[in-house]
PDB file of C-alpha atoms in Angstrom:
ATOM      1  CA  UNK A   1     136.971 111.862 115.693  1.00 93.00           C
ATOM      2  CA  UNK A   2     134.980 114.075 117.649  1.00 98.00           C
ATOM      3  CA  UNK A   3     134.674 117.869 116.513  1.00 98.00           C
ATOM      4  CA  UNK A   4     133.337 120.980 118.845  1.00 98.00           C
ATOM      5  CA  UNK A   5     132.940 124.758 118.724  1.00 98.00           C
ATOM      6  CA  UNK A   6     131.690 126.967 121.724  1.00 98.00           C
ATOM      7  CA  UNK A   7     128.906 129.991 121.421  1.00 98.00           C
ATOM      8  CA  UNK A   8     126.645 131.762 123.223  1.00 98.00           C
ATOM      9  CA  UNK A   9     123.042 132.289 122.371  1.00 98.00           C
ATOM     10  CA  UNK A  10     122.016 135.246 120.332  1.00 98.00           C
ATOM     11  CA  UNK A  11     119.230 137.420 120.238  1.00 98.00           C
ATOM     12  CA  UNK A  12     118.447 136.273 116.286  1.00 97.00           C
ATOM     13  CA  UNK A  13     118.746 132.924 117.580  1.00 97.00           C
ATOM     14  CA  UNK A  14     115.520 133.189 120.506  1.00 98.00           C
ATOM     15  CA  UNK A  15     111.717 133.423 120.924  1.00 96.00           C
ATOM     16  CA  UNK A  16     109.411 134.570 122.699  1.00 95.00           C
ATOM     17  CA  UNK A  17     110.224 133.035 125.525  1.00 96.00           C
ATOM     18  CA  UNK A  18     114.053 133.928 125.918  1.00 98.00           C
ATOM     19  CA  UNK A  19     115.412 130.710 124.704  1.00 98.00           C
ATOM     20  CA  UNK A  20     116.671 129.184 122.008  1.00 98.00           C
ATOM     21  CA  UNK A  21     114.349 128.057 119.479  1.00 97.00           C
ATOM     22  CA  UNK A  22     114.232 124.567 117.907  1.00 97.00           C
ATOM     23  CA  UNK A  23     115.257 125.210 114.297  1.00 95.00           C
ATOM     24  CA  UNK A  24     118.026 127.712 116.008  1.00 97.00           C
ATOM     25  CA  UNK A  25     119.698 124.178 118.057  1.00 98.00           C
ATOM     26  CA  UNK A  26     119.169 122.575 114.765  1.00 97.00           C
ATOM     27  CA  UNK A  27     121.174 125.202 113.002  1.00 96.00           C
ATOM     28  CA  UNK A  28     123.892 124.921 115.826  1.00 98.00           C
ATOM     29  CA  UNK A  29     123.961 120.866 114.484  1.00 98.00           C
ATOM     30  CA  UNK A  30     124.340 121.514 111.529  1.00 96.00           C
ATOM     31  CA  UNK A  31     126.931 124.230 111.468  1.00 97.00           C
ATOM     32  CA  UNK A  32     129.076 121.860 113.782  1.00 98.00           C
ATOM     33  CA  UNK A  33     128.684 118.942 111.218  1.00 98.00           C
ATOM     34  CA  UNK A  34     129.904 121.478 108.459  1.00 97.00           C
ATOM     35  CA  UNK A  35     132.428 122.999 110.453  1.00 98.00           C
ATOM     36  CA  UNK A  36     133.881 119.963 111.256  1.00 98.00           C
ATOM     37  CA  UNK A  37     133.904 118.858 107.056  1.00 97.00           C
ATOM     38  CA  UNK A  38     135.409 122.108 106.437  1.00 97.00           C
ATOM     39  CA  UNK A  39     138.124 121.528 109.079  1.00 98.00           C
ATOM     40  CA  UNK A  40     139.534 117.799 107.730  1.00 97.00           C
ATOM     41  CA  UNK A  41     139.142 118.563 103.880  1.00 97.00           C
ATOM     42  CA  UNK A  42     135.180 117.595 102.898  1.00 97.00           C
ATOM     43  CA  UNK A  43     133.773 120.610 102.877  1.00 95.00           C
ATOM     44  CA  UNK A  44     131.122 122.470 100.754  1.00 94.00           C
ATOM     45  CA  UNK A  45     133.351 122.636  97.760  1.00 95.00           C
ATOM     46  CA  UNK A  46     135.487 120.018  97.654  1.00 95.00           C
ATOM     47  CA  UNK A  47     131.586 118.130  97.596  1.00 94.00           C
ATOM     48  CA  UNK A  48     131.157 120.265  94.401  1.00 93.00           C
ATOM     49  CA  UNK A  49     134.031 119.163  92.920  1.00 95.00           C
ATOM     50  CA  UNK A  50     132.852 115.554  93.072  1.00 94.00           C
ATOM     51  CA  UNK A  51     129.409 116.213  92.214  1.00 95.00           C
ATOM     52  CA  UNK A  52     128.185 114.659  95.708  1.00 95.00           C
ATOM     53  CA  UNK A  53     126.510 115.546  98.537  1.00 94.00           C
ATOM     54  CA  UNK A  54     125.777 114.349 101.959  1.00 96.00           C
ATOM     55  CA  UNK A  55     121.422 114.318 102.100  1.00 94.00           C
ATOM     56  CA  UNK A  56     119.890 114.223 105.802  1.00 94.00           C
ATOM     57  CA  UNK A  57     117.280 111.383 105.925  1.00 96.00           C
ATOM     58  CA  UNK A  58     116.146 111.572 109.000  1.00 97.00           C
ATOM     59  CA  UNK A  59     116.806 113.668 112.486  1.00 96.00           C
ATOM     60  CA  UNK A  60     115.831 112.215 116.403  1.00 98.00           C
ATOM     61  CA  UNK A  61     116.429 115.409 118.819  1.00 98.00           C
ATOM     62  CA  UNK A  62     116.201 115.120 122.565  1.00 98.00           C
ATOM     63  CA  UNK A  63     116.119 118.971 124.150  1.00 98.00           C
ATOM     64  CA  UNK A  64     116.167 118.494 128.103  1.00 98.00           C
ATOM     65  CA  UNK A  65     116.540 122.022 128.468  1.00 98.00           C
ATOM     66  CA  UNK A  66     116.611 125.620 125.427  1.00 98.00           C
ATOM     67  CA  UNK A  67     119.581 127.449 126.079  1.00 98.00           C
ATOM     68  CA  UNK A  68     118.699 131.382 127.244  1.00 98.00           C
ATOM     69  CA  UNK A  69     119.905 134.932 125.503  1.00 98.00           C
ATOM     70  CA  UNK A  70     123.837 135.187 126.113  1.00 98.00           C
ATOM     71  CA  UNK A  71     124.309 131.476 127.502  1.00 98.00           C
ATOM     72  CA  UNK A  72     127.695 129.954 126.885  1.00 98.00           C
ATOM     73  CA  UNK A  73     127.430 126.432 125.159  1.00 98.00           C
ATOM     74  CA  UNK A  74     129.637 124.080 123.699  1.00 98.00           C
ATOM     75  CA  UNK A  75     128.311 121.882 120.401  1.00 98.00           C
ATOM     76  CA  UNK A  76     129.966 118.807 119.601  1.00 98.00           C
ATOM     77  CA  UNK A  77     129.449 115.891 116.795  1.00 98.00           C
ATOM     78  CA  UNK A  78     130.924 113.040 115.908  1.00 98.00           C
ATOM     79  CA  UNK A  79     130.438 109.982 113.178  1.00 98.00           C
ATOM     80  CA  UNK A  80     128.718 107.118 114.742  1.00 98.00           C
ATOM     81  CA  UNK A  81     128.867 104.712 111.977  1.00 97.00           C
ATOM     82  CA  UNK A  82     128.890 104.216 108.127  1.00 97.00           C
ATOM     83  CA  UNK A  83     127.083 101.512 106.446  1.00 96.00           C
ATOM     84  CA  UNK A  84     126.849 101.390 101.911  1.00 95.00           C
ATOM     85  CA  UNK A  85     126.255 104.975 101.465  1.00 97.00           C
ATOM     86  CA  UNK A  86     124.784 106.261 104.963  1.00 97.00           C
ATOM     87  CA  UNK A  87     126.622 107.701 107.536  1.00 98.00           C
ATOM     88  CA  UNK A  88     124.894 108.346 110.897  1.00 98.00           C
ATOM     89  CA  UNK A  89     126.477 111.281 113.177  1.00 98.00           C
ATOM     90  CA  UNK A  90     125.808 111.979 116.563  1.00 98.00           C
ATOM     91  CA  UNK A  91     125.418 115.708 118.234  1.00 98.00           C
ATOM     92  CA  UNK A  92     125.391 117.776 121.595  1.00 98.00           C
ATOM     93  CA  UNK A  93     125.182 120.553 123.590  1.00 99.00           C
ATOM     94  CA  UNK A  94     126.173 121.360 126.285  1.00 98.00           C
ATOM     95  CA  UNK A  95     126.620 124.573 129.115  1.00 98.00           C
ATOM     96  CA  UNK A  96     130.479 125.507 130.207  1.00 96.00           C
ATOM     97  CA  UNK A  97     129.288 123.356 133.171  1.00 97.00           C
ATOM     98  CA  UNK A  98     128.816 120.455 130.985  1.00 97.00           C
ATOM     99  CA  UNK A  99     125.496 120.187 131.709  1.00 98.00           C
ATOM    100  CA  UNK A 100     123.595 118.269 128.678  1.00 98.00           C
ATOM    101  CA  UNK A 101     121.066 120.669 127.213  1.00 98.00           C
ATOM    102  CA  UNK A 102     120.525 118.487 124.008  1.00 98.00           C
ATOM    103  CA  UNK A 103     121.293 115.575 122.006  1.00 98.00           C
ATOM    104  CA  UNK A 104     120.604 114.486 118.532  1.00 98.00           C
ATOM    105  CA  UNK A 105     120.971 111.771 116.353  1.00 98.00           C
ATOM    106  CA  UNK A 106     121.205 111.721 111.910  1.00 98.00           C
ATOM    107  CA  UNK A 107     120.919 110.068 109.327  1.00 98.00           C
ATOM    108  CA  UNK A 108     123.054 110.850 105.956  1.00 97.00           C
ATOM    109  CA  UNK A 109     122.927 109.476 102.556  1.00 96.00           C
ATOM    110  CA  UNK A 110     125.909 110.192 100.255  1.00 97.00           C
ATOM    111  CA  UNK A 111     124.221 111.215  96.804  1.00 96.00           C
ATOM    112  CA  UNK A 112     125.879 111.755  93.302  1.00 96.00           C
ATOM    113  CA  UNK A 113     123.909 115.137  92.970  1.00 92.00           C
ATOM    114  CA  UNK A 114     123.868 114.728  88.710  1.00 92.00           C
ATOM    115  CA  UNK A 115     121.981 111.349  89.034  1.00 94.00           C
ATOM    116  CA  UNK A 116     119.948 111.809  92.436  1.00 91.00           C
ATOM    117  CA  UNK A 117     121.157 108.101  93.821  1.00 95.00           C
ATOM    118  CA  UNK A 118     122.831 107.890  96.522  1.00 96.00           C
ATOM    119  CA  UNK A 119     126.455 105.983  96.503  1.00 97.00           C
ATOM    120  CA  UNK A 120     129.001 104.579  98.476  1.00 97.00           C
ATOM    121  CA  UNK A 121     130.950 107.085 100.070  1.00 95.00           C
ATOM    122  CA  UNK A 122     134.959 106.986  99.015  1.00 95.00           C
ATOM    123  CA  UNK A 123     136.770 105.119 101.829  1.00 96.00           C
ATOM    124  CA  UNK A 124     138.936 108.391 102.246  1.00 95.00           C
ATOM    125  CA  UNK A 125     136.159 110.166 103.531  1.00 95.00           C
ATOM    126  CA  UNK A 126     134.982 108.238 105.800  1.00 97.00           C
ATOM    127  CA  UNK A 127     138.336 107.392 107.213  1.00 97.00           C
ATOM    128  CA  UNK A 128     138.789 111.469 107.954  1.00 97.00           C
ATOM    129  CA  UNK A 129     135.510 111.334 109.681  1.00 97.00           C
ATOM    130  CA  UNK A 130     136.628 108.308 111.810  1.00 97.00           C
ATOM    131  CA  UNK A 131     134.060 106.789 113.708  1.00 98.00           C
ATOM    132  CA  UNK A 132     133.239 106.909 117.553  1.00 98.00           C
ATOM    133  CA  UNK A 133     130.834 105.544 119.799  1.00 98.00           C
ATOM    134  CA  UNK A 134     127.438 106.570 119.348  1.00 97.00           C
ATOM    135  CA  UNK A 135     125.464 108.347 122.128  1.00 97.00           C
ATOM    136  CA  UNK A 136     123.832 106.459 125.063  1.00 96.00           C
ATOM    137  CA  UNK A 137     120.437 107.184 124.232  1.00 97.00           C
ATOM    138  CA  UNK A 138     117.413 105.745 123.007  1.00 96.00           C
ATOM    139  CA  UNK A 139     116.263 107.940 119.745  1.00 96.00           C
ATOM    140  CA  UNK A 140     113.389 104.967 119.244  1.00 92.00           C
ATOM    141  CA  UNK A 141     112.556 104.540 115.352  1.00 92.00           C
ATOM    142  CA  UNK A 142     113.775 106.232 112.175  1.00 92.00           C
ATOM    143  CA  UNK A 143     111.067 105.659 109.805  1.00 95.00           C
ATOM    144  CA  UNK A 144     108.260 107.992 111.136  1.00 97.00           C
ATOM    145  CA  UNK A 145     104.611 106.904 110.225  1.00 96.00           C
ATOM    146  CA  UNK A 146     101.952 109.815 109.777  1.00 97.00           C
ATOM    147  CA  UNK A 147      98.672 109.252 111.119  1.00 96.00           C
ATOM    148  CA  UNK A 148      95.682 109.965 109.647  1.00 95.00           C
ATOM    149  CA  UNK A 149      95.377 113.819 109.568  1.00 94.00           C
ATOM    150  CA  UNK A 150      93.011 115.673 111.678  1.00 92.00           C
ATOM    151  CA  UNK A 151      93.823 119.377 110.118  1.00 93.00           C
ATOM    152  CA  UNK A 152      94.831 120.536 106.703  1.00 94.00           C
ATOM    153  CA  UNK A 153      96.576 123.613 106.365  1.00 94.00           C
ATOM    154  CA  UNK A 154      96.918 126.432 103.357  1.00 96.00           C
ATOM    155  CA  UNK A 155      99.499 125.140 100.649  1.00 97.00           C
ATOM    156  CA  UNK A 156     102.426 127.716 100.541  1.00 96.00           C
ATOM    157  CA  UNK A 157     105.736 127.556  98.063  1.00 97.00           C
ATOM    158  CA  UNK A 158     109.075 127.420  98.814  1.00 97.00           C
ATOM    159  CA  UNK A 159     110.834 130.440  99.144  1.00 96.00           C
ATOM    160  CA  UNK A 160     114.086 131.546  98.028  1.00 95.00           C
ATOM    161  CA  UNK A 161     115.399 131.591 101.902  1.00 95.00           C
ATOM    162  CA  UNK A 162     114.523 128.216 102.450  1.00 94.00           C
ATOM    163  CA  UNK A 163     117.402 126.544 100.073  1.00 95.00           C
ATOM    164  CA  UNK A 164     120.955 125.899 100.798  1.00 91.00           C
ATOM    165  CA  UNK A 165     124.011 125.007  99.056  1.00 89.00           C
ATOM    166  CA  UNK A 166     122.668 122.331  97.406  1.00 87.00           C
ATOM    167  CA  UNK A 167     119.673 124.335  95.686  1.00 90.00           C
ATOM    168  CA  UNK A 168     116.773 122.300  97.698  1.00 92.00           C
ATOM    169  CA  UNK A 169     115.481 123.384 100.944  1.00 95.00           C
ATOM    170  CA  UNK A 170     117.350 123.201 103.722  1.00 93.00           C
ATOM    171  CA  UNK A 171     116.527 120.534 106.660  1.00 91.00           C
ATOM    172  CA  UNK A 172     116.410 123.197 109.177  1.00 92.00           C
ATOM    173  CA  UNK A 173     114.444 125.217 107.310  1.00 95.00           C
ATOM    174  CA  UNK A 174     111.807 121.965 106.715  1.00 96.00           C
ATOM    175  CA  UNK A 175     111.352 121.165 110.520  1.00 96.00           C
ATOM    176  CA  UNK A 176     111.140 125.111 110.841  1.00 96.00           C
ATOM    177  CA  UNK A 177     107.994 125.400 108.219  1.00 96.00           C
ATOM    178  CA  UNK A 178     106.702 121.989 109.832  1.00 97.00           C
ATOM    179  CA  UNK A 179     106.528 124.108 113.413  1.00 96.00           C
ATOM    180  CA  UNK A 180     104.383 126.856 112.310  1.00 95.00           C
ATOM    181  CA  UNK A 181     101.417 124.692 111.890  1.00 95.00           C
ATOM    182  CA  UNK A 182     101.869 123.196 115.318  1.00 96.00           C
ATOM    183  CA  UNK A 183      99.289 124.290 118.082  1.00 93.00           C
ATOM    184  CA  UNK A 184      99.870 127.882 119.699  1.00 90.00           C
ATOM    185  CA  UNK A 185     102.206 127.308 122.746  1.00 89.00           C
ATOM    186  CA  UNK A 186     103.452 123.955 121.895  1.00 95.00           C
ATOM    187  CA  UNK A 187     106.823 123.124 123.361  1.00 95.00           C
ATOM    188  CA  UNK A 188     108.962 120.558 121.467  1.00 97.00           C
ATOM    189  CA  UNK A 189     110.933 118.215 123.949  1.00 98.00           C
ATOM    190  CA  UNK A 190     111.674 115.412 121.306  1.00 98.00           C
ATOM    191  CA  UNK A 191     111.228 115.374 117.634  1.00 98.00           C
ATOM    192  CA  UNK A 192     111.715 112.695 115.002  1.00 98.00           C
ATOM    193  CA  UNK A 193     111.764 113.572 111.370  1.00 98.00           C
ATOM    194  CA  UNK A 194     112.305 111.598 107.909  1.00 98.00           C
ATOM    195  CA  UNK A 195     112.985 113.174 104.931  1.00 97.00           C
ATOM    196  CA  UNK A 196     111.132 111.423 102.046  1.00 96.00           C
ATOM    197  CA  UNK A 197     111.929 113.946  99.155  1.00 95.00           C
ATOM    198  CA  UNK A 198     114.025 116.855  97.885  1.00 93.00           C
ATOM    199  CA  UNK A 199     111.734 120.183  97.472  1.00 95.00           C
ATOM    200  CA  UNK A 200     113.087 123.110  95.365  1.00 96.00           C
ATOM    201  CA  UNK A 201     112.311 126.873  94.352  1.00 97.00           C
ATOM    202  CA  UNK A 202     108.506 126.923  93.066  1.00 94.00           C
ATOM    203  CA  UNK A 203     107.558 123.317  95.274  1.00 97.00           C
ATOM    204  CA  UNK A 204     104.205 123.728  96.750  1.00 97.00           C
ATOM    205  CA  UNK A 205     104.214 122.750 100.022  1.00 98.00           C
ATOM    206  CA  UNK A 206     100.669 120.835 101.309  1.00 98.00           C
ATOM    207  CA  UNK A 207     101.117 120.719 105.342  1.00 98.00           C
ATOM    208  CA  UNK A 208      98.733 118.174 107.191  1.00 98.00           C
ATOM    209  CA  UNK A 209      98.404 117.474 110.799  1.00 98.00           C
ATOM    210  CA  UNK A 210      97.783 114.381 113.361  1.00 98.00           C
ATOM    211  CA  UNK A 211      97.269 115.456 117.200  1.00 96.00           C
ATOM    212  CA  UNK A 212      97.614 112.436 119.581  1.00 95.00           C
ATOM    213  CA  UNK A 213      97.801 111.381 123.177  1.00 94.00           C
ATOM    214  CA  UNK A 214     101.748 111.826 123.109  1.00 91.00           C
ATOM    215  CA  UNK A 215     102.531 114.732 120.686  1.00 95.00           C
ATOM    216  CA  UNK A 216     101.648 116.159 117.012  1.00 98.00           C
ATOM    217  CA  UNK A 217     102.514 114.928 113.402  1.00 98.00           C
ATOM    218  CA  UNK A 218     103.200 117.313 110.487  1.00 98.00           C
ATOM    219  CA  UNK A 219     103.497 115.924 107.084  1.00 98.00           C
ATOM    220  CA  UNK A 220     104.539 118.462 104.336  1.00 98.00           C
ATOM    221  CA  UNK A 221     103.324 116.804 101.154  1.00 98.00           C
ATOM    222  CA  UNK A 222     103.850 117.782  97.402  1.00 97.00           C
ATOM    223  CA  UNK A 223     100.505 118.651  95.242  1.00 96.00           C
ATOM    224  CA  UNK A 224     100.118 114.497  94.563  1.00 97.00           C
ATOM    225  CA  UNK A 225     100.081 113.872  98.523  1.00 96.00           C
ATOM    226  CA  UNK A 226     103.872 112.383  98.749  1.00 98.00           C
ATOM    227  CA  UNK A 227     105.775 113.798 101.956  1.00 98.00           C
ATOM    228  CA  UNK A 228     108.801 115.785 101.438  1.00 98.00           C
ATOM    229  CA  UNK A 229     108.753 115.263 105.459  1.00 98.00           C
ATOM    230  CA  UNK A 230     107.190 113.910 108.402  1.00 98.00           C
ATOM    231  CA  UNK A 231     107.683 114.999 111.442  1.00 98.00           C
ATOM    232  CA  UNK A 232     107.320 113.778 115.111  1.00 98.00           C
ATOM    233  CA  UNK A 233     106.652 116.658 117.892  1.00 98.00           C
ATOM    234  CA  UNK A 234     106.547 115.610 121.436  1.00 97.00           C
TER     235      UNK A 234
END
């Protein structure tokens, strides 16, 4: 079952340049996905009430074009599959035209949040999400393999702002912190990212960096060297 909500592009939500940054088209995901859980009865608390939560493991984005101040567009998602206890969701967006600005596919893991281990998701969820096709598009791998690092950046903690709902930081907020230590000017046309580990309030944050031929690497490690994330810019 397919689930969409229409916007326009605000001012909070731009650079520099006018457009719509990447963590801001991530947000847009990610407030469909939740929108559309609210809407058929899996929402934020009913989650609470079972002690579970659904844990991105990884992200593939495609942008083929940012979105300017005041444009009109329409975000859509959809479950593409479930398999033990993932559940992978598709995502776009598009102009009033229906021009495809962006597409994404994600990875979920259903986790009993008092244990940490992700289960089997009931069958009554995942028959409210349905399922539908997944998008024609070639995302290429999930796992995403760091090179070896050519930079090290300054440790920094995690923040208050960076958590959600679930008390760890956010997944937006992760490929957000893993774009300030690109290069200056860098535009992001595809990213892949795999979340490794949770990070909380008071995590120390240990960002590395691989520049190759095709794009840039960012690992966010903890103060042993174990990624939180790694993430694919191209």
């Amino acid at each position: 079952m397919k689930y969409s909500f229409t916007s326009r592009i605000r001012y909070s939500e731009i650079g520099e340049d006018g457009n719509l940054t990447l963590p801001g088209l991530i947000n847009y995901f990610q407030d469909c996905s939740t929108f559309q859980s609210e809407a058929i009865g899996e929402g934020v608390a009913e989650l609470k009430k079972r002690g579970c939560a659904w844990v991105l493991s990884a992200w593939q984005i495609h942008v083929r074009r940012y979105p300017s101040l005041g444009e009109a567009v329409k975000i859509t998602t959809w479950a593409s599959g479930f398999k033990g206890f993932l559940g992978m969701r598709n995502f776009t967006m598009e102009t009033e035209d229906g021009e495809m600005l962006a597409c994404a596919n994600s990875i979920w893991s259903y986790v009993n949040m008092e244990t940490g281990h992700p289960v089997r998701a009931p069958k009554e969820t995942t028959d409210a999400y349905g399922i539908d096709d997944p998008i024609d598009e070639d995302f290429g791998e999930r796992k995403v393999k760091m090179p070896e690092a050519d930079f090290i950046g300054e440790p920094f903690p995690v923040r208050p702002h960076n958590l959600d709902t679930n008390h760890h930081v956010n997944n937006a907020q992760f490929i957000s912190l893993a774009g300030e230590c690109l290069p200056k000017n860098f535009t992001v046309r595809r990213m892949r990212a795999e979340y490794k580990q949770q990070a909380h309030l008071g995590d120390v944050l240990h960002p590395l960096r691989a520049e190759t031929e095709n794009g840039c690497f960012i690992s966010l490690n903890d103060e042993k060297g174990q990624p939180y994330v790694v993430v694919e810019f191209q």
